[in-house]
Short mmCIF file of C-alpha atoms and ligand atoms in Angstrom, two decimals:
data_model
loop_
_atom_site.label_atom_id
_atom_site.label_comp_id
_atom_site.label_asym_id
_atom_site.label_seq_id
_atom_site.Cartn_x
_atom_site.Cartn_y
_atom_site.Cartn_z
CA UNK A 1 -105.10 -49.74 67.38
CA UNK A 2 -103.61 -46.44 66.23
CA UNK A 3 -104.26 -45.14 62.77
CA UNK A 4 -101.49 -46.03 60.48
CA UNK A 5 -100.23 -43.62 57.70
CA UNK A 6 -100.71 -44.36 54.34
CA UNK A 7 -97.86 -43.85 53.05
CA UNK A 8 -99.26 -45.72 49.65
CA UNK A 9 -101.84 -44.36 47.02
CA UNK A 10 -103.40 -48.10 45.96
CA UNK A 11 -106.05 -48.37 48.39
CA UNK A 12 -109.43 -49.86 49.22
CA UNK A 13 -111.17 -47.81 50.38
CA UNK A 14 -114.42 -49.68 52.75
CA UNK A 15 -117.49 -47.21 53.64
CA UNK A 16 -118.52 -48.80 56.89
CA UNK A 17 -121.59 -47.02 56.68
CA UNK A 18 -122.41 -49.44 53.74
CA UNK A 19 -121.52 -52.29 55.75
CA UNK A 20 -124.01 -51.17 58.80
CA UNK A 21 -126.94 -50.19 55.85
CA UNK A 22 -126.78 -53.69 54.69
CA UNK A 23 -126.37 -55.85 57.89
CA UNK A 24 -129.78 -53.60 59.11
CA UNK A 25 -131.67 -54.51 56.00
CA UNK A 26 -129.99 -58.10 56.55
CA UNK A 27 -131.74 -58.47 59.41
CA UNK A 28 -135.25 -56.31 58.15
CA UNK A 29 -135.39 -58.98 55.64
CA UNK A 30 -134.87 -62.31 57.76
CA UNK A 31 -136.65 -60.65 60.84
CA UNK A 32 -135.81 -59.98 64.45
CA UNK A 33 -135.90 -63.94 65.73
CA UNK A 34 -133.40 -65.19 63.17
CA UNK A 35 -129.49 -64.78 64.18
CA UNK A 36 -126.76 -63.81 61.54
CA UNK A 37 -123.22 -65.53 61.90
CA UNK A 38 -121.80 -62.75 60.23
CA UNK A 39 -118.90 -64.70 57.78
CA UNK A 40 -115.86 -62.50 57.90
CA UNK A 41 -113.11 -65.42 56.87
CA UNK A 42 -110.24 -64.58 54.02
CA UNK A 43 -110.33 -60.90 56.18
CA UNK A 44 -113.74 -60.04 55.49
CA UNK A 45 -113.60 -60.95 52.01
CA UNK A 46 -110.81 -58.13 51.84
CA UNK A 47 -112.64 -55.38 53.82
CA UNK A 48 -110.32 -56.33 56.89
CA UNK A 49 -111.81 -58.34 59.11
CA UNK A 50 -110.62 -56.72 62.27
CA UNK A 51 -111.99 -53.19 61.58
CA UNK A 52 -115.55 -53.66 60.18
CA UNK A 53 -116.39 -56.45 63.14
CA UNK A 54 -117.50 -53.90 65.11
CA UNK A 55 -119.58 -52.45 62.59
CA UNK A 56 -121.36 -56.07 62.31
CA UNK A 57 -121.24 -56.39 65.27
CA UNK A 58 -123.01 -53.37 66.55
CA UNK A 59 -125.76 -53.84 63.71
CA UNK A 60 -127.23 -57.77 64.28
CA UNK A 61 -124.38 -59.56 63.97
CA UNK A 62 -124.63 -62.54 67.19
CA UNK A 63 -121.40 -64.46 65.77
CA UNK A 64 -118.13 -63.42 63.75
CA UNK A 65 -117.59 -66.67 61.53
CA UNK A 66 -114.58 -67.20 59.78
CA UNK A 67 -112.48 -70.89 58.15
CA UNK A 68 -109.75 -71.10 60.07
CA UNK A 69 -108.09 -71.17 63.56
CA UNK A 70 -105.88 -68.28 62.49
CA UNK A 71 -108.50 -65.97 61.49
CA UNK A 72 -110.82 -66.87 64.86
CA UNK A 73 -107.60 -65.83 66.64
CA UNK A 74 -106.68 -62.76 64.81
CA UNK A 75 -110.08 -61.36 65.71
CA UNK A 76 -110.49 -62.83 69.77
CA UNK A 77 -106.39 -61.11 69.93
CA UNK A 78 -108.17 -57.47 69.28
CA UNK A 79 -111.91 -58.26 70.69
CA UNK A 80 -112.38 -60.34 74.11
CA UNK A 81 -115.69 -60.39 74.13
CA UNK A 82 -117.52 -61.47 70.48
CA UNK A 83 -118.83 -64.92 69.87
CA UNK A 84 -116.51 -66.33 67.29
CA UNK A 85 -116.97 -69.31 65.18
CA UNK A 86 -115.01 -71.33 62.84
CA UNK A 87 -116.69 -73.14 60.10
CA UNK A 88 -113.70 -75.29 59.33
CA UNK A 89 -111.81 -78.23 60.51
CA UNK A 90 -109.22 -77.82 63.29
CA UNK A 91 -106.88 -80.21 63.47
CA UNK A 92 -106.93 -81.95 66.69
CA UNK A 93 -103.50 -80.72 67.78
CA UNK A 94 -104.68 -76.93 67.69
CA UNK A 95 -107.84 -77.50 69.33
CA UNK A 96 -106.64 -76.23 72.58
CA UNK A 97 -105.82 -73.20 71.41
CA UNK A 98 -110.11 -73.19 70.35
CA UNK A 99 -110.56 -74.18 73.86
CA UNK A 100 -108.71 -70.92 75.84
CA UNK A 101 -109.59 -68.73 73.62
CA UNK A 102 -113.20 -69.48 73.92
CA UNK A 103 -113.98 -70.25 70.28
CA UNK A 104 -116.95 -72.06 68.57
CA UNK A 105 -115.78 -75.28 66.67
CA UNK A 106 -117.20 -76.55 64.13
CA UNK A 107 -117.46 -81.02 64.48
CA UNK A 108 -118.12 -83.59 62.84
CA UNK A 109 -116.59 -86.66 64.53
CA UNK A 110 -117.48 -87.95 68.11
CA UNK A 111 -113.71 -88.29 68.41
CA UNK A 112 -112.81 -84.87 68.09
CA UNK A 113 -115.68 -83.67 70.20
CA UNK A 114 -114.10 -86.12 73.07
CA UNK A 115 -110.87 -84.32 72.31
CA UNK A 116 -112.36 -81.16 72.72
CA UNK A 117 -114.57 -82.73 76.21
CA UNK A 118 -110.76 -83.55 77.79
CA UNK A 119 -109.29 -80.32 76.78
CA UNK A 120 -112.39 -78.71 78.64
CA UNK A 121 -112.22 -80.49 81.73
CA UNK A 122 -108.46 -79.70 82.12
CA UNK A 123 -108.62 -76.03 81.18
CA UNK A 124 -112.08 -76.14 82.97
CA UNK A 125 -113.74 -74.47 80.21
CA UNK A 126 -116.89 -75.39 78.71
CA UNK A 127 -115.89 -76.08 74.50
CA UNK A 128 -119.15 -74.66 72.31
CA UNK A 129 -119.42 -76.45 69.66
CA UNK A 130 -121.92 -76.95 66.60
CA UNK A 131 -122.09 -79.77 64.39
CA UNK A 132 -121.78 -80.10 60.86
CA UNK A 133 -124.39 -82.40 59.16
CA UNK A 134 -123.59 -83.02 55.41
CA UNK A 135 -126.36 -83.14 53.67
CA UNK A 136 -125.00 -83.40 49.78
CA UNK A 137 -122.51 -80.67 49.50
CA UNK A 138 -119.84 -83.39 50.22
CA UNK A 139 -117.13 -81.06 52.21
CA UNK A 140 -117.26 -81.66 55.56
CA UNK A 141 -119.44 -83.10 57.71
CA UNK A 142 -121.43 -86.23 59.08
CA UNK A 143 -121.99 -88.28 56.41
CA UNK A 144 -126.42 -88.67 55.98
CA UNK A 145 -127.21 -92.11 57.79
CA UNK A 146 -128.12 -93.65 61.39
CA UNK A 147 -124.94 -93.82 62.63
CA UNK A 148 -123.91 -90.11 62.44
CA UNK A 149 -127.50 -89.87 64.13
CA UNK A 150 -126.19 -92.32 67.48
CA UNK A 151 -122.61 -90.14 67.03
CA UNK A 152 -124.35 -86.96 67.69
CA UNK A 153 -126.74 -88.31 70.71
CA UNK A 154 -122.84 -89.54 72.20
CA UNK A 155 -121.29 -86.02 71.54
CA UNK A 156 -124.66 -84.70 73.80
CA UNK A 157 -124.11 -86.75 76.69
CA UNK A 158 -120.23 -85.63 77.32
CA UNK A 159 -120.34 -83.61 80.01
CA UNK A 160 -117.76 -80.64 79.19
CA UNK A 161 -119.16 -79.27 75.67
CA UNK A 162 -122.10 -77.74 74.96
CA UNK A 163 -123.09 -78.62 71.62
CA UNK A 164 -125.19 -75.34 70.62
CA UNK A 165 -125.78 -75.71 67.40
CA UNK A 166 -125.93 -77.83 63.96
CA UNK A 167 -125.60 -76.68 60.29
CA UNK A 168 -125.02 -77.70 57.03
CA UNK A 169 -124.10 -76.17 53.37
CA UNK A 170 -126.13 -75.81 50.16
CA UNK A 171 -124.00 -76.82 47.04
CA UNK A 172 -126.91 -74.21 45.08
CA UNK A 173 -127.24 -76.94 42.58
CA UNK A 174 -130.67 -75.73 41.84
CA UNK A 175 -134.26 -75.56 43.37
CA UNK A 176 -134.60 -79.85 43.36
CA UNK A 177 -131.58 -80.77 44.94
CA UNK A 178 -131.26 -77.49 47.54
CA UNK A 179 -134.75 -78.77 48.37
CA UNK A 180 -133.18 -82.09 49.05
CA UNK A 181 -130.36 -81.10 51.33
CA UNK A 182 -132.74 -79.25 53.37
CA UNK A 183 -135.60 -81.57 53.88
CA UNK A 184 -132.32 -84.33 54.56
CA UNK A 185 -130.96 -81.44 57.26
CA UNK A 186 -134.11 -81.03 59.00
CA UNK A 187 -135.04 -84.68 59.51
CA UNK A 188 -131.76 -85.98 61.06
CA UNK A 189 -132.03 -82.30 63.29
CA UNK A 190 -135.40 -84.19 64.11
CA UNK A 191 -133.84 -87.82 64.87
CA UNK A 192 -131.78 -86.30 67.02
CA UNK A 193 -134.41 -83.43 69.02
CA UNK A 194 -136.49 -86.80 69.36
CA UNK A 195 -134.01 -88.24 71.53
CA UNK A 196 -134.37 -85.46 73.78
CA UNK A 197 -131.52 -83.04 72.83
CA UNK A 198 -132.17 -79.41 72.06
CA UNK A 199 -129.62 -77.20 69.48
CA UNK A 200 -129.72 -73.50 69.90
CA UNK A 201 -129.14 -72.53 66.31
CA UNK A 202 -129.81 -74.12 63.01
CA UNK A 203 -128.66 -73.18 60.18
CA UNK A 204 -127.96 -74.42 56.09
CA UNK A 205 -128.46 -70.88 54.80
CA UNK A 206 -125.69 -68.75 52.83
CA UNK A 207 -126.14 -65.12 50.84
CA UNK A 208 -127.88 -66.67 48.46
CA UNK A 209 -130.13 -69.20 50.02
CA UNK A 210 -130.91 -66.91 52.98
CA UNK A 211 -132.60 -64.05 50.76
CA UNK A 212 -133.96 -66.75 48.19
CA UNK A 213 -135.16 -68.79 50.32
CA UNK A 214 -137.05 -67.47 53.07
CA UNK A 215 -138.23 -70.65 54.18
CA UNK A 216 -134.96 -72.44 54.65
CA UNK A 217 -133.68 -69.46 57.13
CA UNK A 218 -134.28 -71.94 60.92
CA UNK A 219 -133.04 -69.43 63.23
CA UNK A 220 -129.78 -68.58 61.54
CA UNK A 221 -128.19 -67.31 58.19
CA UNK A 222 -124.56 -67.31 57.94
CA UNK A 223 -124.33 -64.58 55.04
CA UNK A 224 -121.06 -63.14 53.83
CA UNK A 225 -121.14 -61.67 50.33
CA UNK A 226 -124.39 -59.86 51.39
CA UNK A 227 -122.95 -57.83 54.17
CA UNK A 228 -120.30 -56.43 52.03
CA UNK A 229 -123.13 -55.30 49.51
CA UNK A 230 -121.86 -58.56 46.59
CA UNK A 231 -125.18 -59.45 45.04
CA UNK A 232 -125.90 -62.76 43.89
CA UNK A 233 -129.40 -63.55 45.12
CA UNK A 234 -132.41 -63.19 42.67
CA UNK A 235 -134.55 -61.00 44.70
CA UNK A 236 -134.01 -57.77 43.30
CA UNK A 237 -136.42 -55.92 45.52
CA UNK A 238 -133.78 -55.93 48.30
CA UNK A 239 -131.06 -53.70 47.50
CA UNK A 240 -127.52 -53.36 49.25
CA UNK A 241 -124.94 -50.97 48.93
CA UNK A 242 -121.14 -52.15 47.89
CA UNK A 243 -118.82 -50.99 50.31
CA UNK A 244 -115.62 -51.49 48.68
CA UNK A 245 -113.94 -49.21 46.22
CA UNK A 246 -110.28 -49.99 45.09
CA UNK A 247 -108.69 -46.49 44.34
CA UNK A 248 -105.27 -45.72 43.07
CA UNK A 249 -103.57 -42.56 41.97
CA UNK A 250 -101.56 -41.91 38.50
CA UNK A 251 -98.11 -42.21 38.65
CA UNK A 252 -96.34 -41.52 35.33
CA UNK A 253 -96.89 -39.90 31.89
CA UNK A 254 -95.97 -40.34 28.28
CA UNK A 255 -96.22 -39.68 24.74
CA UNK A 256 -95.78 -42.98 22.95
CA UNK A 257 -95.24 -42.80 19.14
CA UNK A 258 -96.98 -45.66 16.97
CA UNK A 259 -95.45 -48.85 17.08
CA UNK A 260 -94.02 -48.58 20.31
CA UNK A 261 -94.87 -51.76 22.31
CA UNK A 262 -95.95 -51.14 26.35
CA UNK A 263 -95.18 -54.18 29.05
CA UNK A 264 -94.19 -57.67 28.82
CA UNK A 265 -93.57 -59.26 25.35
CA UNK A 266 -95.02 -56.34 23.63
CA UNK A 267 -98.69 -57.46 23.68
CA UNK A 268 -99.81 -54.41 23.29
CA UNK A 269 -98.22 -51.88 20.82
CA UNK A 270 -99.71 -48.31 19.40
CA UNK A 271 -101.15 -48.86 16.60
CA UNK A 272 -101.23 -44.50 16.57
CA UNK A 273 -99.40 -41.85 18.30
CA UNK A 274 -100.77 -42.16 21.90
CA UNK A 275 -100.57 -41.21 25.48
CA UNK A 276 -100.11 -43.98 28.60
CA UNK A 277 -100.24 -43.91 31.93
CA UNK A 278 -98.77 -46.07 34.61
CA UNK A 279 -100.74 -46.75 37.78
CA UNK A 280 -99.08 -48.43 40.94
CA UNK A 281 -101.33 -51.40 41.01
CA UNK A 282 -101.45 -54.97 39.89
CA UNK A 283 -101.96 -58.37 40.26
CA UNK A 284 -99.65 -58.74 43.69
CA UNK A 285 -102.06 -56.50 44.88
CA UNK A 286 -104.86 -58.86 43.77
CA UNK A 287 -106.04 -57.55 40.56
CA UNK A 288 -107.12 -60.17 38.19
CA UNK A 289 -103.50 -60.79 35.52
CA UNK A 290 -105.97 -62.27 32.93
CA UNK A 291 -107.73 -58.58 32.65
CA UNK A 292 -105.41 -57.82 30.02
CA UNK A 293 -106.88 -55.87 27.19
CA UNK A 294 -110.27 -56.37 29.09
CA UNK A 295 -109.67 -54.30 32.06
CA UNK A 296 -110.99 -50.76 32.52
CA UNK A 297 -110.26 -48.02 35.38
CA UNK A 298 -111.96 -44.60 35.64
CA UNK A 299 -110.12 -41.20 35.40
CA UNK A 300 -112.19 -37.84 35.39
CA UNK A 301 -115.06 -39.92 35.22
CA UNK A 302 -113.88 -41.67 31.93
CA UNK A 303 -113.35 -45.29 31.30
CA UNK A 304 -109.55 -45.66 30.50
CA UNK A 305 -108.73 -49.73 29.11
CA UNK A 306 -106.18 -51.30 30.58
CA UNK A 307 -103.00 -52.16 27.94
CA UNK A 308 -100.48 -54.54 27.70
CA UNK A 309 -99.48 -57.24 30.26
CA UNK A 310 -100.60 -56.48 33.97
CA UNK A 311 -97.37 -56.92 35.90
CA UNK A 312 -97.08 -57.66 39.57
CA UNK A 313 -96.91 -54.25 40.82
CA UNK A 314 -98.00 -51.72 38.26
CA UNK A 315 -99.58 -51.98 34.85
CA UNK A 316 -100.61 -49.22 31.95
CA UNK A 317 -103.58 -47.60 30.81
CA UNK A 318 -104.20 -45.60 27.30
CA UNK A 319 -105.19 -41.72 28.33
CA UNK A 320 -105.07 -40.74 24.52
CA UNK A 321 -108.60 -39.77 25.37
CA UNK A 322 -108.06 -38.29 28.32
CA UNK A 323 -105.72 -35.56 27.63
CA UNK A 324 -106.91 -33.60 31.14
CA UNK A 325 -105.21 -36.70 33.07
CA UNK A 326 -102.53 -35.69 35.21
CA UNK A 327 -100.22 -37.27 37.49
CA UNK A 328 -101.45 -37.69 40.98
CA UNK A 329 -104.83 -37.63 39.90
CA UNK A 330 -107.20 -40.26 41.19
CA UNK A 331 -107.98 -43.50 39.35
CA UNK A 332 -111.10 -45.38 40.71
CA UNK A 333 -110.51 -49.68 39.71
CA UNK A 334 -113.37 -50.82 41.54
CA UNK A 335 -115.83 -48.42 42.28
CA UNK A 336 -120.18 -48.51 42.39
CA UNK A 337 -120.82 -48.92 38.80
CA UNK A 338 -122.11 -45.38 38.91
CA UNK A 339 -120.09 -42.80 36.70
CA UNK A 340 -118.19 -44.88 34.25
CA UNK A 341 -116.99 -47.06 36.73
CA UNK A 342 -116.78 -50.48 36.73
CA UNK A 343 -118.15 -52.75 40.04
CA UNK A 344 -116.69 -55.41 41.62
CA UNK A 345 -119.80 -57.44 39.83
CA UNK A 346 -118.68 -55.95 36.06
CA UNK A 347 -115.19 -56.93 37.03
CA UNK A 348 -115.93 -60.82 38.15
CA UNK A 349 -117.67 -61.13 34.89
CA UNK A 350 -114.61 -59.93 32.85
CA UNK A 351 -112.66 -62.15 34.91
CA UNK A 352 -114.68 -64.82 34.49
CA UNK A 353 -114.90 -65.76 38.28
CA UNK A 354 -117.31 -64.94 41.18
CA UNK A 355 -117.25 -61.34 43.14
CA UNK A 356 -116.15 -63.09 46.05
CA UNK A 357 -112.66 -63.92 44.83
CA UNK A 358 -112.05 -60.68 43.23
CA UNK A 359 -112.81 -58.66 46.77
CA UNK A 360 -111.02 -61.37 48.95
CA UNK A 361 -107.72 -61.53 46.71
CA UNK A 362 -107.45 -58.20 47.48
CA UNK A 363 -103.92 -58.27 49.37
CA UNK A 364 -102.17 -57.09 52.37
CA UNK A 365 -100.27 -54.92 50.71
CA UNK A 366 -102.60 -52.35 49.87
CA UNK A 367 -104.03 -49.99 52.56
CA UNK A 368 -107.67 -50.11 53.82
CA UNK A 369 -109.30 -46.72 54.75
CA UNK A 370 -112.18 -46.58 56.47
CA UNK A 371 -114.83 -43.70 55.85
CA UNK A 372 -117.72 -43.55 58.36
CA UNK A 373 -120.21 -40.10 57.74
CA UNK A 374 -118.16 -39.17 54.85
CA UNK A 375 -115.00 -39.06 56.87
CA UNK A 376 -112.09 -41.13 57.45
CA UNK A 377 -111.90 -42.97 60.50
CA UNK A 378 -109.69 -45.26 60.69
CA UNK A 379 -106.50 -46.76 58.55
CA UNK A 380 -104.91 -49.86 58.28
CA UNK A 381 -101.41 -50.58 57.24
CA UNK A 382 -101.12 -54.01 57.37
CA UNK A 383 -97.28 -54.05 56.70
CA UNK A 384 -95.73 -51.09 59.13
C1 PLP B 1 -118.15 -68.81 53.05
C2 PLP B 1 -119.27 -69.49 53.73
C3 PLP B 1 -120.49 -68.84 53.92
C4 PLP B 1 -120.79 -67.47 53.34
O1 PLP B 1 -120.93 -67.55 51.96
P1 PLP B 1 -121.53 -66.30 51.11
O2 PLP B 1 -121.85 -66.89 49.81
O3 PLP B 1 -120.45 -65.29 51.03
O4 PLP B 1 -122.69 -65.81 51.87
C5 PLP B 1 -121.45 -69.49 54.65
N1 PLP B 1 -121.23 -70.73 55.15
C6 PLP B 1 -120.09 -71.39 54.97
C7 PLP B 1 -119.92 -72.75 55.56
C8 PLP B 1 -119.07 -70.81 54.24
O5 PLP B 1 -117.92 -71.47 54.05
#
């Protein structure tokens, strides 16, 4: 794909070398003999999915794992070759599209696994698929009892699938019950190995779980927040680097006198004779709307709050002590935390939500540029 041009100053800006650092300590930490399905679903939790894959790729990544058939297919359109996995249910009506383009389903009925057996046999094609064994999370998955155990020993016996693997999901309710869900996952993954079947990969552990809980790691992790440097694990020995910063440039100037009201409904009004500024950036772009009169950006290396109602498309920030502020200059939203800015972390907690919904709601709108050795490499316009 050909670098696209910008042609927009709101960008996110992802620092791939951040994204190799961490999937290299990823794999320090878990060790050589344990795989990563590297989750990239809602596009790489904003990073776009497409251009850091090879990044994770090249750095200990053995599968690309997204939710749905859409994303598997966005990313087996531009790469031929990765192993690709979706962790969600596919209709049975789209499974042939899983089957010729050589995608990893996730199962969890013998009847869709027979669906997926025919479609291999007539595309002669060999469906990989890995099973999903719920052990408490109550999502998807084989419901815990017997009869899920004699389902599983029938999906091993069809001839055109290879089931490779089995895996499950911690709810994180605490120590007790994440202790229950794994000791449930390993003993029907030991009802069935006793009947003479043999799965490739195992795996229950997330971000969390998979630096918390060493123990619990199997053979495979299926991290996502992790790679992109989002930090919700306890250990704080291991540290990763963030590799998303959401950048925008000033785009207008004024002189407000007090009393004037700024945005919707007047919210906001000058309670003294001030200065705003309006930045092309807001919540269509993915920034939180409820960050009104909480949200901060940083301009010359000063925090600058956020007034008035966030609108879809721009919203207004008080430079009254700022008076060096300029249009054009650059305004960092989401930067490292370092130098008065605020991370994606600081920003989930004003939001009140987790740091995984404030990077993937990032939108398509807005650019991504990708800086590898301090350069830029690569840029994606989603919309030209
Ligand atoms: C999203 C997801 C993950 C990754 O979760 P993180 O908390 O980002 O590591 C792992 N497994 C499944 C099934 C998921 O849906």
């Amino acid at each position: 794909m050909e670098n696209q041009p910008l042609l927009r100053d709101t960008i996110i800006e992802v620092n791939l070398d951040n994204i190799a650092y961490n999937m290299k300590k990823i794999k320090e930490v878990i060790g050589e003999d344990i795989f990563i399905a590297a989750v990239v679903k809602a596009n790489g939790y904003g990073h776009g999915a497409v251009d850091i894959a090879p990044t994770i790729m090249e750095n200990g990544g053995e599968y690309l794992a997204v939710a749905t058939l859409t994303e598997a297919l966005e990313l087996r359109k531009k790469y031929e070759d990765y192993k690709i996995f979706i962790m969600g249910y596919t209709p049975d009506e789209y499974l042939d599209y899983v089957v010729n383009n050589n995608i990893t389903q996730t199962i969890f009925s013998l009847s869709q696994a027979e669906i997926l057996n025919d479609l291999g046999k007539k595309n002669r094609k060999k469906p990989v698929i890995h099973i999903k064994y719920d052990t408490g999370f109550n999502r998807l998955g084989f419901r815990d009892c017997k009869e899920s155990i004699d389902e599983i020993d029938e999906i091993f016996k069809l001839k055109n699938i290879y089931v490779e693997g089995i895996f499950s999901h911690f709810a994180l309710a605490g120590r007790i019950e994440d202790d229950l869900q794994y000791n449930k996952f390993v003993e029907a993954v030991n009802l069935v190995e006793q009947r003479g079947w043999k799965f490739k990969f195992k795996h229950i552990c997330d971000s969390i779980s998979g630096i918390d809980y060493p123990e619990f790691r199997l053979n495979m992790i299926r991290p996502g927040a992790i790679i992109y440097g989002l930090k919700s694990y306890k250990d704080e020995s291991i540290m990763l680097k963030q590799a998303m910063t959401f950048k925008t440039k000033i785009y207008h100037i004024k002189a407000l006198e007090k009393g004037e009201g700024v945005s919707y409904d007047y919210f906001w009004k000058a309670d003294k004779n001030c200065i705003v500024g309006t930045l092309p950036f807001g919540y269509a772009d993915g920034y939180p709307r409820n960050l009104r009169d909480k949200g901060i950006v940083t301009i010359h290396g000063k925090k600058a709050p956020i007034i008035g109602v966030i609108c879809m498309d721009q919203c207004m920030v008080d430079l009254t002590d700022i008076p060096e502020a300029c249009v054009g200059d650059e305004v960092i939203i989401y930067g490292d935390g370092l130098n008065n800015t605020l991370d994606i972390h600081q920003i989930s907690q004003l939001a009140a939500t987790n740091k995984n919904e404030i990077a993937c709601r990032i939108t398509r709108r807005t650019p991504r540029v990708y800086i590898k050795g301090e350069k830029v490499v690569k840029v994606s316009n989603y919309l030209l």
